[in-house]
Amino acid sequence: MAAKKKAKKKVAKKKTTSTRRTKKEAPKNAFYAQSGGVTSVINASAAGVIETARNNKNKIGKVYAGRNGIIGALTEDLIDTSKESASAIKALRHTPAGAFGSCRYKLKSLEANRREYERLIEVFEAHNIGYFFYNGGGDSADTCHKVSMLSEKMGYPVQAIHVPKTVDNDLPITDNCPGFGSVAKYIAVSTREASFDVQSMAKTSTKVFVLEVMGRHAGWIAAAGGLASSEDTEIPIVILFPEVKFDQKKFLAKVDNMVKKHGYCSVVVSEGVQWPDGRFLAESDRKDAFGHAQLGGAATVIAEMVGNELGHKNHWAVADYLQRAARHIASKTDVDMAYAMGKASVQLAIKGHNAVMPTVDRISNKPFKWKVGMAPLSKVANVEKMMPKNFITTDGFGITKKCRDYMLPLIKGEDYPPYKDGLPKYVRLKNVAVPKKLKKFSV
Amino acid sequence: MAAKKKAKKKVAKKKTTSTRRTKKEAPKNAFYAQSGGVTSVINASAAGVIETARNNKNKIGKVYAGRNGIIGALTEDLIDTSKESASAIKALRHTPAGAFGSCRYKLKSLEANRREYERLIEVFEAHNIGYFFYNGGGDSADTCHKVSMLSEKMGYPVQAIHVPKTVDNDLPITDNCPGFGSVAKYIAVSTREASFDVQSMAKTSTKVFVLEVMGRHAGWIAAAGGLASSEDTEIPIVILFPEVKFDQKKFLAKVDNMVKKHGYCSVVVSEGVQWPDGRFLAESDRKDAFGHAQLGGAATVIAEMVGNELGHKNHWAVADYLQRAARHIASKTDVDMAYAMGKASVQLAIKGHNAVMPTVDRISNKPFKWKVGMAPLSKVANVEKMMPKNFITTDGFGITKKCRDYMLPLIKGEDYPPYKDGLPKYVRLKNVAVPKKLKKFSV
């Protein structure tokens, strides 16, 4: 019985191969997956991929999406995006988070778990997938790179294109990462608004407002808080960057000076700020699926410190997911870039590129101009882009003009979603499963 | 020398009095002040007051604003709003927080501190102020009422009109309080967005998202989180109201069920939620200027509980000032109402009313219609409007259709501020001081 089954399988395989040979023109399908923490514009990249593929049906067959990211590929849980209407795909452009589900699942090294990489190729082969579009950050770029290399070795070459995404803005080569501009806009707008609030209350009540923002290793998001203050709307803001070791004495003196001078002060603190000995301000024992320490609580540490040491009444907020999901106040520049990265990925694939990532290349600041570029994944994977030193003021608590000139174009423009009954109308896809062809595989 | 000064002063006073007598037609000035926690639309009420007064110059002279609220009246620190351009006053409509400064300063009872009330009347008399517009919540309505009564007793009658404002939505008689609709919209939108985020991540990472919102005694703001889920966009949401004593076992079972059924769940927790013994979940020793316990931290308590007892990975956010300052996502209905309340206050004053508050009177839900009404301050002061029992589902964790029907019209419509360089362009007034006429007074 077992032998019979095996024989049957062999025949089926042969048939597939011959079919592929005879129908030389039948285009390969594409696989698209979202990876890691989602953003308010990652679905705009998805829209870019799917719409561009639909416009090139002679080159690319169907676009299959991984349900819950790469896990969907491993478990052969594929979503047939061709079942979605044009208007649903269009609505992805204004819908935050990951429409197909994302995951925090990092493929181990090839040596440690070759089985997973082989399974990916097996699934790709079974569904005639010739293109792998992986929408994520640094870890995903690495996976993408490995898939490209291994698929060639295994005799089923897949063109792997990494679609850049991360609110952390820490991918190298590209001018910025889609997702960052919108979180930056959210933080800048929120800091400005809350600062107006504190200023109103400062005479008898709250004098210091503390906002905790994301950014484990790099202070890009914290820096965006500095944009809240501009030439025509000056606001006293103290920024705590993960790049600058926390100096409590200097910090308290800075805040106290600001309160004395302006009557109030806002503090934007990155979740990744560390004490001089390297411990996080917000250290906890919890770890995420990638083994990174899970943070949260820097704001309370800072607020208590300001209250106890300076005696200033304070309020604190932790933006957490609100900041990266806030599609309602997304940056138009960011949405445009996210879409463009998705579109460019498909165009690069069609041109025959492999193991690359489209990039945002800045041409000029005034007026802001940019074009789509390209970077090899070998130079992207596992490289973390930190804030340049000259983006932080010499006292370590603010942003320089260089930083401002870099960031302002990224938060420019509004791109409001449609509303119904006072709420943004975000799309939920049907997410119809592609029939499975392979044996079960556990992750 | 001292005697000479006194004599001079007497003459000056006499002169003022005679001037007032000869110019019988000269209209009285108005005093306007912002009180308590500010909102994203309190300045829209200010615009309503000032623009309407400007349109009735034959009835109302100048509008003087209190710098930092009622403290500005006590210290004779008045702002001459006539120095502001029409465009600056217009821009108040889209500017959050208190443009003249607010304060948390509650006048003591008449018995405990008659001196302060007398000083108010003194300042009003010195600046020919015949109208007192006080923009605040329940405490301010009480002050407003007292000022009206005392001014009459003291022989310098002032028409005192309370302009309703509070994100807490806890004033009686009026259908709602300007400020609430916008904070409700912010919470509903943010909860929807963060829920989309969690749903994307739930397969391998965060399954429960906790959002802490304002609302010390009444669950109006927490209830708004329930609006995030609608017929066409269902979201599993558990709401923790201050009106419902916290039942840990029932709560954890509810969350676990939701995660089992939907894969994820959002929790909206009011800062005012209490344990069965009456302690706040987020209890701390800090008190605000009114002596109310200062809260913050319910989200962390809930998040830890969900993590420890259910083992679900979670994230938490504390919206704090962001929610009440978020003019960028204000409700158009709310902005319109805030402006209308300011406008109506002046109109009521002109008509000769005293010790009253304009109200929002709802005429119908579908279509939503409302008109301006009026309530006597004797019925407003010191009455706190709680959520009706039938607004909360029988299990205590959700909102009913009645609640939804009440709230949805209040978050309807968007009223975006103008933007410059990616940031909302909020106005800062010149806030020119009116020359002082009286002796110093300390508060």
Coordinates of N, CA and C in Angstrom, one line a residue, chain B residues 13-193:
Chain B
K13 N -11.2 106.8 41.5 CA -12.4 105.9 41.6 C -13.6 106.7 41.2
K14 N -13.7 107.9 41.8 CA -14.9 108.7 41.6 C -15.1 109.0 40.1
K15 N -13.9 109.3 39.4 CA -13.9 109.6 38.0 C -14.5 108.4 37.2
T16 N -14.0 107.2 37.6 CA -14.5 106.0 36.9 C -16.0 105.9 37.0
T17 N -16.5 106.1 38.2 CA -17.9 106.0 38.5 C -18.7 107.0 37.7
S18 N -18.2 108.2 37.6 CA -19.0 109.2 36.9 C -19.0 108.9 35.4
T19 N -17.8 108.4 34.9 CA -17.7 108.1 33.5 C -18.8 107.1 33.2
R20 N -18.9 106.1 34.1 CA -19.8 105.0 33.8 C -21.3 105.6 33.8
R21 N -21.5 106.5 34.7 CA -22.8 107.1 34.8 C -23.2 107.9 33.6
T22 N -22.2 108.7 33.1 CA -22.6 109.5 31.9 C -22.7 108.7 30.6
K23 N -21.8 107.7 30.5 CA -22.0 106.9 29.2 C -22.9 105.7 29.5
K24 N -24.2 106.0 29.6 CA -25.1 105.0 30.0 C -25.1 103.8 28.9
E25 N -24.9 104.2 27.7 CA -25.0 103.2 26.6 C -23.8 102.2 26.6
A26 N -22.6 102.6 27.1 CA -21.4 101.8 27.0 C -21.7 100.4 27.5
P27 N -21.5 99.4 26.7 CA -21.9 98.0 27.1 C -20.8 97.5 28.1
K28 N -21.3 96.6 29.0 CA -20.4 96.0 29.9 C -19.4 95.0 29.1
N29 N -18.2 94.9 29.7 CA -17.3 93.9 29.2 C -17.7 92.5 29.7
A30 N -17.0 91.5 29.1 CA -17.3 90.1 29.5 C -16.0 89.5 29.9
F31 N -16.1 88.6 30.9 CA -15.0 87.8 31.3 C -15.2 86.3 30.9
Y32 N -14.2 85.7 30.3 CA -14.2 84.3 29.9 C -13.1 83.5 30.5
A33 N -13.3 82.4 31.1 CA -12.2 81.6 31.6 C -12.4 80.1 31.4
Q34 N -11.3 79.4 31.2 CA -11.3 78.0 31.0 C -10.9 77.3 32.3
S35 N -11.6 76.2 32.6 CA -11.4 75.6 33.9 C -11.2 74.1 33.9
G36 N -10.4 73.6 34.7 CA -10.2 72.2 34.8 C -9.4 71.6 33.7
G37 N -9.5 70.3 33.5 CA -8.8 69.6 32.4 C -9.3 70.1 31.1
V38 N -8.4 70.4 30.2 CA -8.8 70.9 28.9 C -9.2 69.8 28.0
T39 N -9.8 70.2 26.9 CA -10.2 69.2 25.9 C -9.8 69.6 24.5
S40 N -10.0 68.8 23.5 CA -9.6 69.2 22.2 C -10.5 70.2 21.5
V41 N -11.6 70.5 22.2 CA -12.6 71.5 21.6 C -13.0 72.6 22.5
I42 N -12.4 72.7 23.6 CA -12.7 73.8 24.5 C -12.5 75.2 23.9
N43 N -11.4 75.2 23.1 CA -11.1 76.5 22.4 C -12.2 76.8 21.3
A44 N -12.9 75.8 20.8 CA -14.0 76.1 19.9 C -15.1 76.8 20.6
S45 N -15.3 76.4 21.9 CA -16.3 77.2 22.7 C -15.8 78.6 22.9
A46 N -14.5 78.8 23.1 CA -13.9 80.1 23.3 C -14.2 80.9 22.0
A47 N -13.9 80.3 20.9 CA -14.2 81.0 19.6 C -15.7 81.4 19.5
G48 N -16.5 80.5 19.9 CA -18.0 80.8 19.9 C -18.3 82.0 20.8
V49 N -17.7 82.1 22.0 CA -18.0 83.2 22.9 C -17.5 84.5 22.2
I50 N -16.2 84.5 21.8 CA -15.6 85.7 21.4 C -16.1 86.2 20.1
E51 N -16.4 85.3 19.1 CA -16.9 85.8 17.8 C -18.3 86.3 18.0
T52 N -19.1 85.7 18.9 CA -20.5 86.1 19.0 C -20.5 87.5 19.8
A53 N -19.6 87.6 20.7 CA -19.5 88.9 21.4 C -19.1 90.0 20.4
R54 N -18.1 89.7 19.5 CA -17.7 90.6 18.5 C -18.8 91.0 17.6
N55 N -19.7 90.1 17.4 CA -20.9 90.4 16.5 C -22.0 91.2 17.2
N56 N -21.8 91.4 18.5 CA -22.8 92.1 19.3 C -22.1 93.2 20.1
K57 N -21.4 94.0 19.4 CA -20.6 95.1 20.1 C -21.4 96.1 20.8
N58 N -22.7 96.2 20.4 CA -23.6 97.2 21.0 C -24.0 96.7 22.4
K59 N -23.9 95.3 22.6 CA -24.4 94.7 23.8 C -23.2 94.3 24.8
I60 N -22.1 93.9 24.1 CA -21.0 93.4 24.9 C -19.7 94.2 24.5
G61 N -19.0 94.7 25.5 CA -17.8 95.4 25.2 C -16.7 94.5 24.8
K62 N -15.6 94.5 25.5 CA -14.5 93.6 25.2 C -14.7 92.3 26.0
V63 N -14.1 91.3 25.4 CA -14.0 90.0 26.1 C -12.6 89.9 26.7
Y64 N -12.6 89.9 28.0 CA -11.3 89.6 28.7 C -11.3 88.2 29.1
A65 N -10.1 87.5 28.9 CA -10.0 86.1 29.3 C -9.1 86.0 30.5
G66 N -9.4 85.1 31.4 CA -8.5 84.9 32.6 C -7.3 84.1 32.1
R67 N -6.1 84.7 32.5 CA -4.9 83.9 32.2 C -4.8 82.8 33.2
N68 N -4.8 81.6 32.7 CA -4.9 80.4 33.6 C -6.2 80.3 34.4
G69 N -7.2 80.5 33.7 CA -8.5 80.3 34.3 C -8.9 81.4 35.3
I70 N -9.6 80.9 36.3 CA -10.2 81.8 37.4 C -9.0 82.5 38.2
I71 N -7.9 81.9 38.2 CA -6.7 82.5 38.8 C -6.4 83.8 38.2
G72 N -6.6 83.9 36.9 CA -6.4 85.2 36.2 C -7.4 86.3 36.7
A73 N -8.6 85.9 37.1 CA -9.5 86.9 37.6 C -9.1 87.3 39.0
L74 N -8.7 86.3 39.8 CA -8.3 86.6 41.2 C -7.1 87.5 41.2
T75 N -6.1 87.3 40.3 CA -4.9 88.0 40.4 C -5.0 89.2 39.4
E76 N -6.1 89.5 38.9 CA -6.3 90.5 37.9 C -5.4 90.4 36.7
D77 N -5.1 89.2 36.3 CA -4.3 88.9 35.2 C -5.2 88.6 34.0
L78 N -5.7 89.7 33.4 CA -6.7 89.5 32.3 C -6.0 89.6 31.0
I79 N -6.6 88.9 30.0 CA -6.1 88.9 28.6 C -7.1 89.7 27.8
D80 N -6.6 90.6 27.0 CA -7.5 91.4 26.2 C -7.6 90.7 24.8
T81 N -8.7 90.0 24.7 CA -8.9 89.2 23.4 C -9.2 90.1 22.2
S82 N -9.5 91.4 22.5 CA -9.7 92.3 21.3 C -8.4 92.6 20.6
K83 N -7.3 92.2 21.2 CA -6.0 92.4 20.5 C -5.7 91.2 19.5
E84 N -6.6 90.2 19.5 CA -6.3 89.1 18.6 C -7.1 89.3 17.3
S85 N -6.4 88.9 16.2 CA -7.1 89.1 14.9 C -8.2 88.1 14.7
A86 N -9.1 88.4 13.8 CA -10.2 87.6 13.5 C -9.8 86.2 13.1
S87 N -8.7 86.1 12.4 CA -8.2 84.8 11.9 C -7.7 84.0 13.1
A88 N -7.1 84.7 14.0 CA -6.5 83.9 15.2 C -7.7 83.3 16.0
I89 N -8.7 84.1 16.2 CA -9.9 83.6 17.0 C -10.6 82.5 16.2
K90 N -10.6 82.6 14.9 CA -11.2 81.6 14.1 C -10.4 80.3 14.2
A91 N -9.1 80.4 14.3 CA -8.2 79.3 14.4 C -8.4 78.5 15.7
L92 N -9.0 79.2 16.7 CA -9.2 78.5 18.0 C -10.1 77.3 17.8
R93 N -11.0 77.4 16.8 CA -11.9 76.4 16.5 C -11.2 75.0 16.2
H94 N -10.0 75.1 15.7 CA -9.3 73.9 15.4 C -8.1 73.6 16.2
T95 N -8.0 74.4 17.3 CA -6.8 74.3 18.2 C -7.2 73.6 19.5
P96 N -6.5 72.5 19.9 CA -6.8 71.8 21.2 C -6.3 72.6 22.4
A97 N -6.7 72.1 23.6 CA -6.2 72.6 24.9 C -6.7 74.0 25.2
G98 N -6.2 74.6 26.2 CA -6.8 75.9 26.6 C -5.9 77.1 26.2
A99 N -6.3 77.9 25.2 CA -5.5 78.9 24.6 C -5.1 80.0 25.6
F100 N -5.9 80.2 26.7 CA -5.7 81.2 27.7 C -5.1 80.6 28.9
G101 N -4.9 79.3 28.9 CA -4.5 78.6 30.1 C -5.7 78.3 31.0
S102 N -5.7 77.1 31.5 CA -6.7 76.7 32.4 C -6.1 76.5 33.8
C103 N -6.9 76.1 34.8 CA -6.3 75.8 36.1 C -7.2 74.8 36.8
R104 N -6.6 74.1 37.7 CA -7.3 73.2 38.6 C -7.3 74.0 39.9
Y105 N -8.3 74.9 40.1 CA -8.4 75.7 41.3 C -9.9 75.9 41.6
K106 N -10.2 75.2 42.7 CA -11.7 75.3 43.0 C -11.8 76.3 44.1
L107 N -12.7 77.3 43.9 CA -13.0 78.2 45.0 C -13.6 77.5 46.1
K108 N -13.2 77.9 47.3 CA -13.7 77.2 48.5 C -15.2 77.7 48.7
S109 N -15.8 77.1 49.7 CA -17.2 77.6 49.9 C -17.2 79.0 50.3
L110 N -18.3 79.6 50.2 CA -18.5 81.0 50.5 C -18.1 81.3 52.0
E111 N -18.4 80.4 52.8 CA -18.1 80.6 54.2 C -16.6 80.5 54.5
A112 N -16.0 79.5 53.8 CA -14.5 79.3 54.0 C -13.7 80.4 53.4
N113 N -14.1 80.9 52.3 CA -13.2 81.9 51.7 C -14.0 83.0 50.9
R114 N -14.8 83.7 51.7 CA -15.6 84.8 51.1 C -14.7 85.8 50.4
R115 N -13.5 86.0 50.9 CA -12.5 86.9 50.4 C -12.3 86.7 48.9
E116 N -12.2 85.5 48.4 CA -11.9 85.2 47.0 C -13.1 85.6 46.2
Y117 N -14.3 85.4 46.6 CA -15.5 85.7 45.8 C -15.6 87.3 45.8
E118 N -15.3 87.9 46.9 CA -15.4 89.4 46.9 C -14.3 90.0 45.9
R119 N -13.2 89.3 45.9 CA -12.1 89.8 45.0 C -12.6 89.7 43.6
L120 N -13.2 88.6 43.2 CA -13.7 88.4 41.9 C -14.6 89.6 41.5
I121 N -15.5 89.9 42.4 CA -16.5 91.0 42.1 C -15.7 92.3 41.9
E122 N -14.7 92.5 42.8 CA -13.9 93.7 42.8 C -13.2 93.8 41.4
V123 N -12.7 92.7 40.9 CA -12.0 92.8 39.6 C -13.0 93.0 38.5
F124 N -14.1 92.4 38.6 CA -15.1 92.6 37.6 C -15.6 94.1 37.6
E125 N -15.8 94.6 38.7 CA -16.2 96.0 38.8 C -15.1 96.9 38.2
A126 N -13.9 96.7 38.6 CA -12.8 97.5 38.2 C -12.7 97.5 36.7
H127 N -13.0 96.4 36.0 CA -12.9 96.3 34.6 C -14.2 96.4 33.9
N128 N -15.2 96.9 34.6 CA -16.5 97.0 34.0 C -17.1 95.7 33.4
I129 N -16.8 94.6 34.1 CA -17.3 93.3 33.5 C -18.7 93.0 34.1
G130 N -19.6 92.8 33.1 CA -20.9 92.5 33.5 C -21.4 91.0 33.2
Y131 N -20.5 90.3 32.5 CA -20.8 89.0 32.1 C -19.6 88.1 32.5
F132 N -20.0 86.9 33.0 CA -19.0 85.9 33.5 C -19.3 84.6 32.7
F133 N -18.4 84.3 31.8 CA -18.6 83.0 31.1 C -17.5 82.0 31.6
Y134 N -18.0 81.0 32.2 CA -17.1 80.0 32.8 C -17.2 78.7 32.1
N135 N -16.1 78.3 31.5 CA -16.1 77.1 30.6 C -15.5 75.9 31.3
G136 N -16.3 75.1 31.9 CA -15.8 74.0 32.7 C -16.8 72.9 32.9
G137 N -16.5 72.1 34.0 CA -17.3 70.9 34.3 C -18.1 71.2 35.6
G138 N -18.4 70.2 36.3 CA -19.3 70.3 37.5 C -18.8 71.3 38.5
D139 N -17.6 71.3 38.9 CA -17.0 72.2 39.9 C -17.2 73.6 39.5
S140 N -16.9 73.9 38.2 CA -17.0 75.2 37.7 C -18.4 75.7 37.6
A141 N -19.4 74.8 37.3 CA -20.8 75.2 37.3 C -21.2 75.7 38.7
D142 N -20.6 75.1 39.7 CA -20.9 75.4 41.1 C -20.3 76.8 41.4
T143 N -19.1 77.1 41.0 CA -18.4 78.4 41.2 C -19.2 79.5 40.5
C144 N -19.6 79.1 39.2 CA -20.4 80.1 38.4 C -21.7 80.5 39.1
H145 N -22.3 79.5 39.6 CA -23.6 79.7 40.4 C -23.4 80.6 41.6
K146 N -22.3 80.4 42.3 CA -22.0 81.2 43.5 C -21.7 82.6 43.1
V147 N -20.9 82.8 42.1 CA -20.5 84.1 41.6 C -21.8 84.9 41.3
S148 N -22.7 84.3 40.6 CA -23.9 85.0 40.2 C -24.7 85.4 41.5
M149 N -24.8 84.5 42.5 CA -25.6 84.9 43.7 C -24.9 86.0 44.5
L150 N -23.5 85.8 44.7 CA -22.8 86.7 45.5 C -22.7 88.1 44.9
S151 N -22.6 88.2 43.6 CA -22.4 89.5 42.9 C -23.7 90.3 43.1
E152 N -24.8 89.6 43.2 CA -26.1 90.3 43.4 C -26.1 90.9 44.8
K153 N -25.7 90.0 45.7 CA -25.7 90.4 47.1 C -24.8 91.6 47.4
M154 N -23.7 91.6 46.6 CA -22.7 92.6 46.8 C -23.0 93.9 46.1
G155 N -24.1 93.9 45.4 CA -24.6 95.1 44.7 C -23.9 95.4 43.4
Y156 N -23.2 94.4 42.9 CA -22.6 94.5 41.5 C -23.0 93.3 40.7
P157 N -24.2 93.2 40.4 CA -24.7 91.9 39.7 C -24.0 91.6 38.4
V158 N -23.6 90.4 38.3 CA -22.9 89.9 37.1 C -23.8 88.8 36.6
Q159 N -23.9 88.7 35.2 CA -24.7 87.6 34.6 C -23.7 86.5 34.4
A160 N -23.9 85.4 35.1 CA -22.9 84.3 35.1 C -23.5 83.1 34.3
I161 N -22.8 82.8 33.2 CA -23.2 81.7 32.3 C -22.1 80.6 32.3
H162 N -22.6 79.4 32.5 CA -21.6 78.3 32.5 C -21.6 77.7 31.1
V163 N -20.4 77.6 30.5 CA -20.2 77.0 29.2 C -19.8 75.5 29.4
P164 N -20.6 74.6 29.1 CA -20.3 73.2 29.5 C -19.1 72.6 28.7
K165 N -18.3 71.9 29.4 CA -17.1 71.3 28.9 C -16.7 70.2 29.8
T166 N -16.5 69.0 29.3 CA -15.7 68.0 30.1 C -15.7 66.7 29.3
V167 N -14.5 66.1 29.1 CA -14.4 64.8 28.4 C -15.1 63.7 29.2
D168 N -15.3 63.9 30.5 CA -16.0 62.9 31.3 C -17.5 62.7 31.0
N169 N -18.1 63.7 30.3 CA -19.5 63.6 29.9 C -20.4 63.5 31.1
D170 N -20.0 64.1 32.3 CA -20.8 63.8 33.5 C -21.6 65.0 34.0
L171 N -21.9 66.0 33.1 CA -22.8 67.1 33.5 C -24.2 66.6 33.3
P172 N -25.1 67.0 34.2 CA -26.5 66.6 34.0 C -27.3 67.5 33.0
I173 N -28.4 67.1 32.7 CA -29.4 67.8 31.8 C -29.0 67.8 30.4
T174 N -27.8 68.4 30.1 CA -27.4 68.4 28.7 C -27.2 67.0 28.1
D175 N -27.5 66.8 26.9 CA -27.4 65.5 26.2 C -26.0 64.9 26.4
N176 N -25.0 65.8 26.2 CA -23.6 65.4 26.3 C -22.8 66.6 26.6
C177 N -21.5 66.5 26.9 CA -20.7 67.6 27.2 C -19.7 67.8 26.0
P178 N -19.6 68.9 25.5 CA -18.6 69.1 24.4 C -17.2 68.7 25.0
G179 N -16.4 68.0 24.2 CA -15.2 67.5 24.6 C -15.3 65.9 24.7
F180 N -16.5 65.5 25.0 CA -16.7 64.0 25.1 C -16.7 63.4 23.8
G181 N -17.4 63.9 22.8 CA -17.5 63.3 21.5 C -16.2 63.1 20.9
S182 N -15.3 64.0 21.1 CA -14.0 63.9 20.4 C -13.1 62.8 21.1
V183 N -13.1 62.8 22.4 CA -12.3 61.8 23.1 C -12.9 60.4 22.8
A184 N -14.3 60.4 22.7 CA -14.9 59.1 22.4 C -14.5 58.6 21.0
K185 N -14.4 59.6 20.1 CA -14.0 59.2 18.7 C -12.5 58.7 18.7
Y186 N -11.7 59.4 19.5 CA -10.3 59.0 19.6 C -10.2 57.6 20.1
I187 N -10.9 57.3 21.2 CA -10.8 56.0 21.8 C -11.4 54.9 20.9
A188 N -12.5 55.2 20.2 CA -13.1 54.2 19.3 C -12.1 53.9 18.1
V189 N -11.6 55.0 17.5 CA -10.7 54.8 16.4 C -9.4 54.1 16.8
S190 N -8.9 54.5 17.9 CA -7.6 53.9 18.4 C -7.8 52.4 18.8
T191 N -9.0 52.1 19.4 CA -9.3 50.7 19.7 C -9.4 49.9 18.5
R192 N -10.1 50.4 17.5 CA -10.3 49.7 16.2 C -8.9 49.4 15.6
E193 N -8.1 50.4 15.5 CA -6.8 50.3 14.9 C -5.9 49.3 15.6

